Amino acid sequence: MTDTVLARLAALKTTPTPDLKKQWRELFDTEAPPYNRRFLESRLAYRIQELAYGGLKPATIERLEALGEQLDGGNIVLRRIRADDKPIAGTRLIREWQGVEHTVTVLNDGYEWQGRPYRSLSAIARAITGTRWNGWVFFGLKNRRGQA
């Protein structure tokens, strides 16, 4: 059984996206979400292993639910809302400007570009372009109309 699971996991990397979505429908009994390929691969990999080896222990699920209720009082809507819209620490934002690729790393307390810390994406966008920019727009995190 381990060889079969490993083969299925390895095959995910080369499986065309439409086939990944087909596997999603088979394994989850729902339509695949409109997320990127990497998300589909990781969730499918987890689901394949979960079905082969079993999921979380009931005690672990109960503990996680209890922790969630401590944070949000059991309100599932609140649980799904992030405290802020800032990307998760460690995320790399890549933007090409005038033929040069710029990479920004999201930190817990700001951002890093070219080895220097910055408090905002707008400050980095200004350093790159020499003009004022909304950093979220410059890095493609928000469109010009303010929608995330």
Coordinates of N, CA, C and O in Angstrom, one line a residue:
M1 N 0.8 -1.2 0.0 CA 0.0 0.0 0.0 C 0.9 1.3 0.0 O 0.5 2.2 -0.7
T2 N 2.0 1.2 0.7 CA 2.9 2.4 0.8 C 3.4 2.8 -0.6 O 3.5 4.0 -1.0
D3 N 3.8 1.8 -1.4 CA 4.3 2.1 -2.8 C 3.2 2.7 -3.6 O 3.5 3.7 -4.4
T4 N 2.0 2.3 -3.5 CA 0.9 2.9 -4.3 C 0.7 4.3 -3.8 O 0.5 5.2 -4.7
V5 N 0.7 4.6 -2.6 CA 0.5 6.0 -2.1 C 1.6 6.9 -2.5 O 1.4 8.0 -3.0
L6 N 2.9 6.4 -2.4 CA 4.0 7.2 -2.9 C 4.0 7.4 -4.3 O 4.3 8.5 -4.8
A7 N 3.5 6.5 -5.1 CA 3.4 6.7 -6.6 C 2.4 7.7 -6.9 O 2.6 8.6 -7.8
R8 N 1.2 7.6 -6.2 CA 0.2 8.6 -6.4 C 0.7 10.0 -6.0 O 0.4 11.0 -6.7
L9 N 1.4 10.2 -4.9 CA 1.9 11.5 -4.5 C 2.9 12.0 -5.5 O 2.8 13.2 -5.9
A10 N 3.8 11.2 -6.0 CA 4.8 11.6 -7.0 C 4.1 12.0 -8.3 O 4.6 13.0 -8.9
A11 N 3.1 11.3 -8.7 CA 2.4 11.7 -9.9 C 1.7 13.0 -9.9 O 1.4 13.6 -10.9
L12 N 1.4 13.5 -8.7 CA 0.6 14.8 -8.6 C 1.4 15.9 -9.3 O 0.8 16.8 -9.9
K13 N 2.7 15.9 -9.2 CA 3.5 17.0 -9.8 C 3.4 17.1 -11.3 O 3.6 18.2 -11.9
T14 N 3.2 16.0 -11.9 CA 3.1 16.0 -13.4 C 1.7 15.8 -14.0 O 1.6 15.8 -15.2
T15 N 0.8 15.7 -13.1 CA -0.6 15.5 -13.5 C -1.2 16.8 -14.0 O -1.0 17.9 -13.4
P16 N -1.8 16.9 -15.2 CA -2.4 18.1 -15.7 C -3.5 18.6 -14.8 O -4.1 17.8 -14.1
T17 N -3.6 19.9 -14.7 CA -4.6 20.5 -13.8 C -6.0 20.0 -13.9 O -6.6 19.7 -12.9
P18 N -6.5 19.8 -15.1 CA -7.9 19.3 -15.2 C -8.0 17.9 -14.6 O -9.0 17.6 -14.0
D19 N -6.9 17.1 -14.7 CA -6.9 15.8 -14.0 C -6.9 15.9 -12.5 O -7.4 15.1 -11.8
L20 N -6.1 16.9 -12.0 CA -6.1 17.2 -10.6 C -7.5 17.5 -10.1 O -7.9 17.0 -9.0
K21 N -8.2 18.3 -10.8 CA -9.6 18.7 -10.5 C -10.5 17.5 -10.5 O -11.4 17.4 -9.6
K22 N -10.3 16.6 -11.4 CA -11.1 15.4 -11.5 C -10.8 14.5 -10.2 O -11.7 14.0 -9.6
Q23 N -9.5 14.4 -9.9 CA -9.2 13.6 -8.6 C -9.8 14.3 -7.4 O -10.3 13.6 -6.5
W24 N -9.8 15.6 -7.4 CA -10.5 16.3 -6.3 C -11.9 15.9 -6.1 O -12.4 15.6 -5.0
R25 N -12.6 15.9 -7.3 CA -14.1 15.5 -7.2 C -14.2 14.1 -6.7 O -15.1 13.8 -6.0
E26 N -13.3 13.2 -7.1 CA -13.4 11.8 -6.7 C -13.1 11.7 -5.2 O -13.7 10.9 -4.5
L27 N -12.1 12.4 -4.7 CA -11.6 12.3 -3.3 C -12.4 13.1 -2.3 O -12.5 12.7 -1.1
F28 N -13.0 14.2 -2.7 CA -13.7 15.1 -1.8 C -15.2 15.1 -2.1 O -15.9 15.7 -1.3
D29 N -15.7 14.6 -3.1 CA -17.1 14.7 -3.5 C -17.6 16.1 -3.6 O -18.8 16.4 -3.3
T30 N -16.8 17.0 -4.0 CA -17.1 18.4 -4.3 C -16.3 18.9 -5.5 O -15.3 18.3 -5.9
E31 N -16.7 20.0 -6.0 CA -16.0 20.7 -7.1 C -14.7 21.2 -6.5 O -14.6 21.6 -5.3
A32 N -13.6 21.2 -7.3 CA -12.3 21.7 -6.8 C -12.5 23.3 -6.6 O -13.1 23.9 -7.4
P33 N -11.8 23.8 -5.5 CA -11.9 25.2 -5.3 C -11.0 26.0 -6.4 O -10.2 25.4 -7.0
P34 N -11.3 27.2 -6.6 CA -10.6 28.0 -7.6 C -9.2 28.5 -7.2 O -8.9 29.6 -7.4
Y35 N -8.5 27.7 -6.5 CA -7.2 28.0 -6.0 C -6.1 27.6 -6.9 O -6.3 26.8 -7.9
N36 N -4.9 28.0 -6.6 CA -3.8 27.6 -7.6 C -3.4 26.1 -7.5 O -3.8 25.4 -6.6
R37 N -2.7 25.7 -8.5 CA -2.3 24.3 -8.6 C -1.5 23.8 -7.4 O -1.8 22.7 -7.0
R38 N -0.7 24.6 -6.8 CA 0.1 24.1 -5.7 C -0.8 23.8 -4.5 O -0.6 22.8 -3.8
F39 N -1.9 24.6 -4.3 CA -2.9 24.3 -3.3 C -3.5 22.9 -3.6 O -3.7 22.1 -2.7
L40 N -4.0 22.7 -4.8 CA -4.6 21.5 -5.2 C -3.7 20.3 -4.9 O -4.1 19.3 -4.3
E41 N -2.5 20.4 -5.3 CA -1.5 19.3 -5.1 C -1.4 19.0 -3.6 O -1.4 17.8 -3.2
S42 N -1.2 20.0 -2.8 CA -0.9 19.8 -1.4 C -2.2 19.2 -0.7 O -2.0 18.2 0.1
R43 N -3.4 19.7 -1.0 CA -4.6 19.1 -0.4 C -4.9 17.7 -0.9 O -5.3 16.9 -0.1
L44 N -4.6 17.5 -2.2 CA -4.8 16.1 -2.7 C -3.8 15.1 -2.1 O -4.2 14.0 -1.7
A45 N -2.6 15.6 -1.9 CA -1.6 14.7 -1.3 C -2.0 14.4 0.2 O -1.9 13.2 0.6
Y46 N -2.5 15.4 0.9 CA -2.9 15.1 2.3 C -4.1 14.1 2.2 O -4.1 13.2 3.0
R47 N -5.1 14.3 1.4 CA -6.3 13.5 1.3 C -5.9 12.1 0.9 O -6.5 11.1 1.5
I48 N -5.0 11.9 0.0 CA -4.6 10.5 -0.4 C -4.0 9.8 0.8 O -4.3 8.6 1.1
Q49 N -3.1 10.5 1.5 CA -2.5 9.9 2.7 C -3.5 9.6 3.8 O -3.5 8.6 4.5
E50 N -4.5 10.6 4.0 CA -5.5 10.5 5.0 C -6.4 9.2 4.7 O -6.7 8.5 5.7
L51 N -6.7 9.0 3.5 CA -7.6 7.9 3.2 C -6.8 6.6 3.3 O -7.3 5.5 3.7
A52 N -5.5 6.6 3.0 CA -4.7 5.4 3.1 C -4.3 5.0 4.6 O -4.3 3.9 5.0
Y53 N -3.9 6.1 5.3 CA -3.4 5.8 6.7 C -4.3 6.3 7.8 O -3.9 6.1 9.0
G54 N -5.3 7.0 7.5 CA -6.2 7.5 8.5 C -5.9 9.0 8.8 O -4.8 9.5 8.5
G55 N -6.9 9.7 9.3 CA -6.8 11.1 9.5 C -6.3 11.4 11.0 O -5.7 10.5 11.6
L56 N -6.7 12.6 11.4 CA -6.3 12.9 12.8 C -7.1 12.1 13.8 O -8.3 11.7 13.5
K57 N -6.5 11.9 14.9 CA -7.2 11.2 16.0 C -8.4 12.0 16.5 O -8.3 13.2 16.5
P58 N -9.5 11.4 16.9 CA -10.6 12.2 17.5 C -10.2 13.1 18.6 O -10.7 14.2 18.7
A59 N -9.2 12.7 19.4 CA -8.8 13.5 20.5 C -8.1 14.8 20.0 O -8.3 15.9 20.6
T60 N -7.4 14.6 18.9 CA -6.7 15.8 18.3 C -7.7 16.8 17.7 O -7.6 18.0 17.9
I61 N -8.7 16.2 17.1 CA -9.8 17.1 16.5 C -10.5 17.8 17.6 O -10.7 19.0 17.5
E62 N -10.8 17.1 18.7 CA -11.5 17.8 19.8 C -10.7 18.9 20.4 O -11.2 20.0 20.7
R63 N -9.4 18.7 20.5 CA -8.5 19.7 21.1 C -8.4 20.9 20.2 O -8.4 22.0 20.7
L64 N -8.3 20.7 18.9 CA -8.2 21.8 17.9 C -9.5 22.6 18.0 O -9.5 23.8 17.9
E65 N -10.7 21.9 18.0 CA -11.9 22.6 18.1 C -12.0 23.4 19.4 O -12.5 24.6 19.4
A66 N -11.6 22.9 20.5 CA -11.6 23.6 21.8 C -10.7 24.8 21.7 O -11.1 25.9 22.2
L67 N -9.6 24.7 21.1 CA -8.7 25.9 21.0 C -9.3 26.9 20.1 O -9.3 28.1 20.4
G68 N -10.0 26.5 19.0 CA -10.7 27.5 18.2 C -11.8 28.2 18.9 O -12.0 29.4 18.8
E69 N -12.5 27.5 19.8 CA -13.6 28.1 20.5 C -13.1 29.1 21.5 O -13.7 30.1 21.8
Q70 N -11.9 28.8 22.1 CA -11.3 29.8 23.0 C -11.0 31.1 22.3 O -11.1 32.2 22.9
L71 N -10.6 31.0 21.0 CA -10.3 32.2 20.3 C -11.5 33.0 19.8 O -11.4 34.2 19.7
D72 N -12.5 32.3 19.4 CA -13.6 33.0 18.7 C -15.0 32.7 19.4 O -16.0 33.0 18.8
G73 N -15.0 32.0 20.5 CA -16.3 31.7 21.2 C -17.2 30.8 20.4 O -18.4 30.7 20.6
G74 N -16.6 30.0 19.5 CA -17.4 29.0 18.7 C -18.0 29.6 17.5 O -18.8 28.9 16.8
N75 N -17.8 30.9 17.2 CA -18.4 31.5 16.0 C -17.6 31.1 14.8 O -16.5 31.6 14.6
I76 N -18.1 30.2 14.0 CA -17.3 29.7 12.8 C -17.0 30.8 11.8 O -16.0 30.8 11.1
V77 N -17.9 31.8 11.7 CA -17.6 32.9 10.8 C -16.4 33.7 11.2 O -15.5 34.0 10.4
L78 N -16.3 34.0 12.5 CA -15.1 34.7 13.0 C -13.8 33.8 12.8 O -12.8 34.3 12.5
R79 N -14.0 32.5 12.9 CA -12.8 31.6 12.8 C -12.2 31.7 11.4 O -11.0 31.5 11.2
R80 N -13.0 32.0 10.4 CA -12.5 32.0 9.0 C -12.0 33.3 8.6 O -11.4 33.5 7.5
I81 N -12.1 34.4 9.4 CA -11.6 35.7 9.1 C -10.3 35.9 9.7 O -10.1 35.7 10.9
R82 N -9.3 36.3 8.9 CA -8.0 36.6 9.4 C -8.0 37.9 10.1 O -8.7 38.8 9.8
A83 N -7.1 38.1 11.1 CA -7.0 39.3 11.8 C -6.6 40.5 10.9 O -7.0 41.6 11.2
D84 N -5.9 40.2 9.9 CA -5.5 41.3 9.0 C -5.3 40.7 7.6 O -5.4 39.5 7.4
D85 N -5.1 41.5 6.6 CA -5.0 41.0 5.3 C -3.6 40.8 4.9 O -3.3 40.4 3.7
K86 N -2.6 41.0 5.7 CA -1.2 40.9 5.4 C -0.9 39.5 5.1 O -1.3 38.5 5.8
P87 N -0.1 39.2 4.1 CA 0.3 37.8 3.8 C 1.1 37.2 4.9 O 1.6 37.9 5.8
I88 N 1.0 35.9 5.0 CA 1.7 35.2 6.1 C 3.2 35.4 6.0 O 3.8 35.4 4.9
A89 N 3.8 35.5 7.2 CA 5.2 35.7 7.3 C 5.9 34.5 6.5 O 5.6 33.4 6.6
G90 N 7.0 34.9 5.8 CA 7.7 34.0 5.0 C 7.3 34.0 3.5 O 8.0 33.5 2.6
T91 N 6.1 34.6 3.2 CA 5.7 34.7 1.8 C 6.6 35.6 1.1 O 7.1 36.6 1.6
R92 N 6.9 35.2 -0.2 CA 7.8 36.0 -1.0 C 6.9 36.7 -2.1 O 6.2 36.0 -2.8
L93 N 7.0 38.0 -2.2 CA 6.3 38.7 -3.2 C 7.3 39.1 -4.3 O 8.4 39.6 -4.0
I94 N 7.0 38.8 -5.6 CA 7.9 39.0 -6.7 C 7.2 40.0 -7.6 O 6.1 39.8 -8.0
R95 N 7.9 41.0 -8.0 CA 7.4 42.1 -9.0 C 8.5 42.5 -9.9 O 9.7 42.7 -9.5
E96 N 8.2 42.4 -11.2 CA 9.2 42.9 -12.2 C 8.9 44.4 -12.4 O 7.8 44.8 -12.6
W97 N 10.0 45.2 -12.4 CA 9.9 46.6 -12.7 C 11.0 47.0 -13.6 O 12.1 46.9 -13.3
Q98 N 10.6 47.5 -14.8 CA 11.6 48.0 -15.8 C 12.7 46.9 -16.0 O 13.9 47.2 -16.1
G99 N 12.2 45.7 -16.2 CA 13.2 44.6 -16.5 C 13.9 44.0 -15.4 O 14.7 43.1 -15.6
V100 N 13.7 44.5 -14.2 CA 14.4 44.0 -13.0 C 13.4 43.3 -12.1 O 12.4 43.9 -11.8
E101 N 13.7 42.1 -11.7 CA 12.8 41.3 -10.8 C 13.2 41.7 -9.3 O 14.3 41.6 -8.9
H102 N 12.2 42.1 -8.5 CA 12.3 42.5 -7.1 C 11.6 41.5 -6.3 O 10.4 41.2 -6.5
T103 N 12.3 41.0 -5.2 CA 11.7 40.0 -4.3 C 11.6 40.6 -2.9 O 12.6 41.1 -2.4
V104 N 10.4 40.6 -2.4 CA 10.2 41.1 -1.0 C 9.7 39.9 -0.2 O 8.9 39.1 -0.6
T105 N 10.3 39.8 1.0 CA 9.9 38.7 2.0 C 9.0 39.3 3.1 O 9.4 40.4 3.7
V106 N 7.9 38.7 3.3 CA 7.0 39.2 4.4 C 7.5 38.7 5.7 O 7.9 37.5 5.9
L107 N 7.7 39.6 6.7 CA 8.1 39.3 8.0 C 7.0 39.4 9.0 O 5.9 40.0 8.6
N108 N 7.1 39.0 10.2 CA 6.1 39.1 11.2 C 5.8 40.6 11.5 O 4.6 41.0 11.7
D109 N 6.8 41.5 11.4 CA 6.6 42.9 11.8 C 6.9 43.8 10.7 O 7.3 45.0 10.9
G110 N 6.8 43.3 9.4 CA 7.1 44.2 8.3 C 7.5 43.4 7.1 O 7.0 42.3 6.8
Y111 N 8.5 44.0 6.3 CA 8.9 43.4 5.1 C 10.4 43.5 4.9 O 11.0 44.4 5.6
E112 N 11.0 42.7 4.1 CA 12.4 42.8 3.8 C 12.6 42.9 2.3 O 12.1 42.0 1.6
W113 N 13.4 43.8 1.8 CA 13.8 43.9 0.4 C 15.2 44.3 0.4 O 15.7 45.2 1.0
Q114 N 16.0 43.6 -0.4 CA 17.4 43.8 -0.6 C 18.2 43.8 0.7 O 19.1 44.6 0.9
G115 N 17.7 42.9 1.6 CA 18.4 42.8 2.9 C 18.1 43.9 3.9 O 18.6 43.8 5.0
R116 N 17.2 44.8 3.6 CA 16.8 45.9 4.5 C 15.4 45.7 5.0 O 14.5 45.4 4.2
P117 N 15.1 46.0 6.2 CA 13.7 45.9 6.7 C 12.9 47.2 6.3 O 13.5 48.3 6.3
Y118 N 11.6 47.0 6.0 CA 10.7 48.1 5.7 C 9.4 47.8 6.5 O 9.0 46.7 6.8
R119 N 8.8 48.9 6.9 CA 7.5 48.8 7.6 C 6.3 48.6 6.7 O 5.3 48.2 7.1
S120 N 6.4 49.1 5.4 CA 5.3 49.0 4.5 C 5.7 48.6 3.1 O 6.9 48.8 2.7
L121 N 4.8 48.0 2.4 CA 5.0 47.7 1.0 C 5.1 49.0 0.2 O 5.8 49.1 -0.8
S122 N 4.4 50.0 0.6 CA 4.4 51.3 -0.1 C 5.8 51.9 -0.1 O 6.3 52.5 -1.1
A123 N 6.5 51.8 1.0 CA 7.9 52.3 1.1 C 8.8 51.6 0.2 O 9.7 52.2 -0.5
I124 N 8.6 50.3 0.0 CA 9.4 49.5 -0.9 C 9.1 49.9 -2.3 O 10.0 50.1 -3.2
A125 N 7.8 50.0 -2.6 CA 7.4 50.4 -4.0 C 8.0 51.7 -4.4 O 8.5 52.0 -5.5
R126 N 8.0 52.7 -3.4 CA 8.6 54.0 -3.7 C 10.1 53.9 -3.9 O 10.7 54.6 -4.8
A127 N 10.8 53.0 -3.1 CA 12.2 52.8 -3.3 C 12.5 52.2 -4.7 O 13.5 52.6 -5.3
I128 N 11.7 51.4 -5.1 CA 11.9 50.7 -6.4 C 11.6 51.7 -7.6 O 12.4 51.8 -8.5
T129 N 10.5 52.4 -7.5 CA 10.1 53.2 -8.6 C 10.5 54.7 -8.6 O 10.5 55.4 -9.6
G130 N 10.7 55.2 -7.4 CA 11.0 56.6 -7.2 C 9.8 57.5 -7.2 O 9.9 58.7 -7.1
T131 N 8.6 56.9 -7.2 CA 7.3 57.6 -7.1 C 6.4 56.9 -6.1 O 6.7 55.8 -5.7
R132 N 5.4 57.7 -5.7 CA 4.5 57.1 -4.7 C 3.6 56.1 -5.3 O 3.0 56.3 -6.4
W133 N 3.5 55.0 -4.6 CA 2.6 53.9 -5.1 C 1.9 53.3 -3.8 O 2.4 53.3 -2.7
N134 N 0.7 52.8 -4.0 CA 0.1 51.9 -3.0 C 0.8 50.6 -3.1 O 0.8 49.9 -4.2
G135 N 1.5 50.2 -2.1 CA 2.3 49.0 -2.1 C 1.5 47.7 -2.4 O 2.0 46.8 -3.1
W136 N 0.3 47.7 -1.9 CA -0.6 46.5 -2.2 C -0.9 46.4 -3.6 O -1.0 45.3 -4.2
V137 N -1.2 47.5 -4.3 CA -1.5 47.6 -5.7 C -0.2 47.2 -6.5 O -0.2 46.4 -7.4
F138 N 0.9 47.8 -6.1 CA 2.2 47.6 -6.9 C 2.5 46.1 -6.9 O 3.0 45.6 -7.9
F139 N 2.4 45.4 -5.8 CA 2.7 44.0 -5.7 C 1.6 43.1 -6.0 O 1.7 41.8 -5.9
G140 N 0.5 43.6 -6.5 CA -0.6 42.8 -7.0 C -1.5 42.1 -5.9 O -2.2 41.2 -6.2
L141 N -1.4 42.7 -4.7 CA -2.2 42.1 -3.7 C -3.6 42.7 -3.6 O -4.5 42.2 -2.9
K142 N -3.8 43.8 -4.3 CA -5.1 44.5 -4.3 C -5.2 45.2 -5.6 O -4.3 45.8 -6.1
N143 N -6.4 45.2 -6.2 CA -6.6 46.0 -7.4 C -6.9 47.4 -7.1 O -7.1 47.8 -6.0
R144 N -6.9 48.2 -8.1 CA -7.1 49.7 -7.9 C -8.4 50.1 -7.3 O -8.5 51.2 -6.8
R145 N -9.4 49.2 -7.4 CA -10.7 49.5 -6.8 C -10.8 49.2 -5.3 O -11.8 49.2 -4.7
G146 N -9.7 48.6 -4.7 CA -9.7 48.3 -3.3 C -10.1 46.9 -3.0 O -10.3 46.6 -1.8
Q147 N -10.4 46.1 -3.9 CA -10.8 44.7 -3.6 C -9.6 43.9 -3.5 O -8.6 44.0 -4.3
A148 N -9.5 43.0 -2.5 CA -8.4 42.1 -2.3 C -8.4 41.0 -3.3 O -9.4 40.7 -3.8

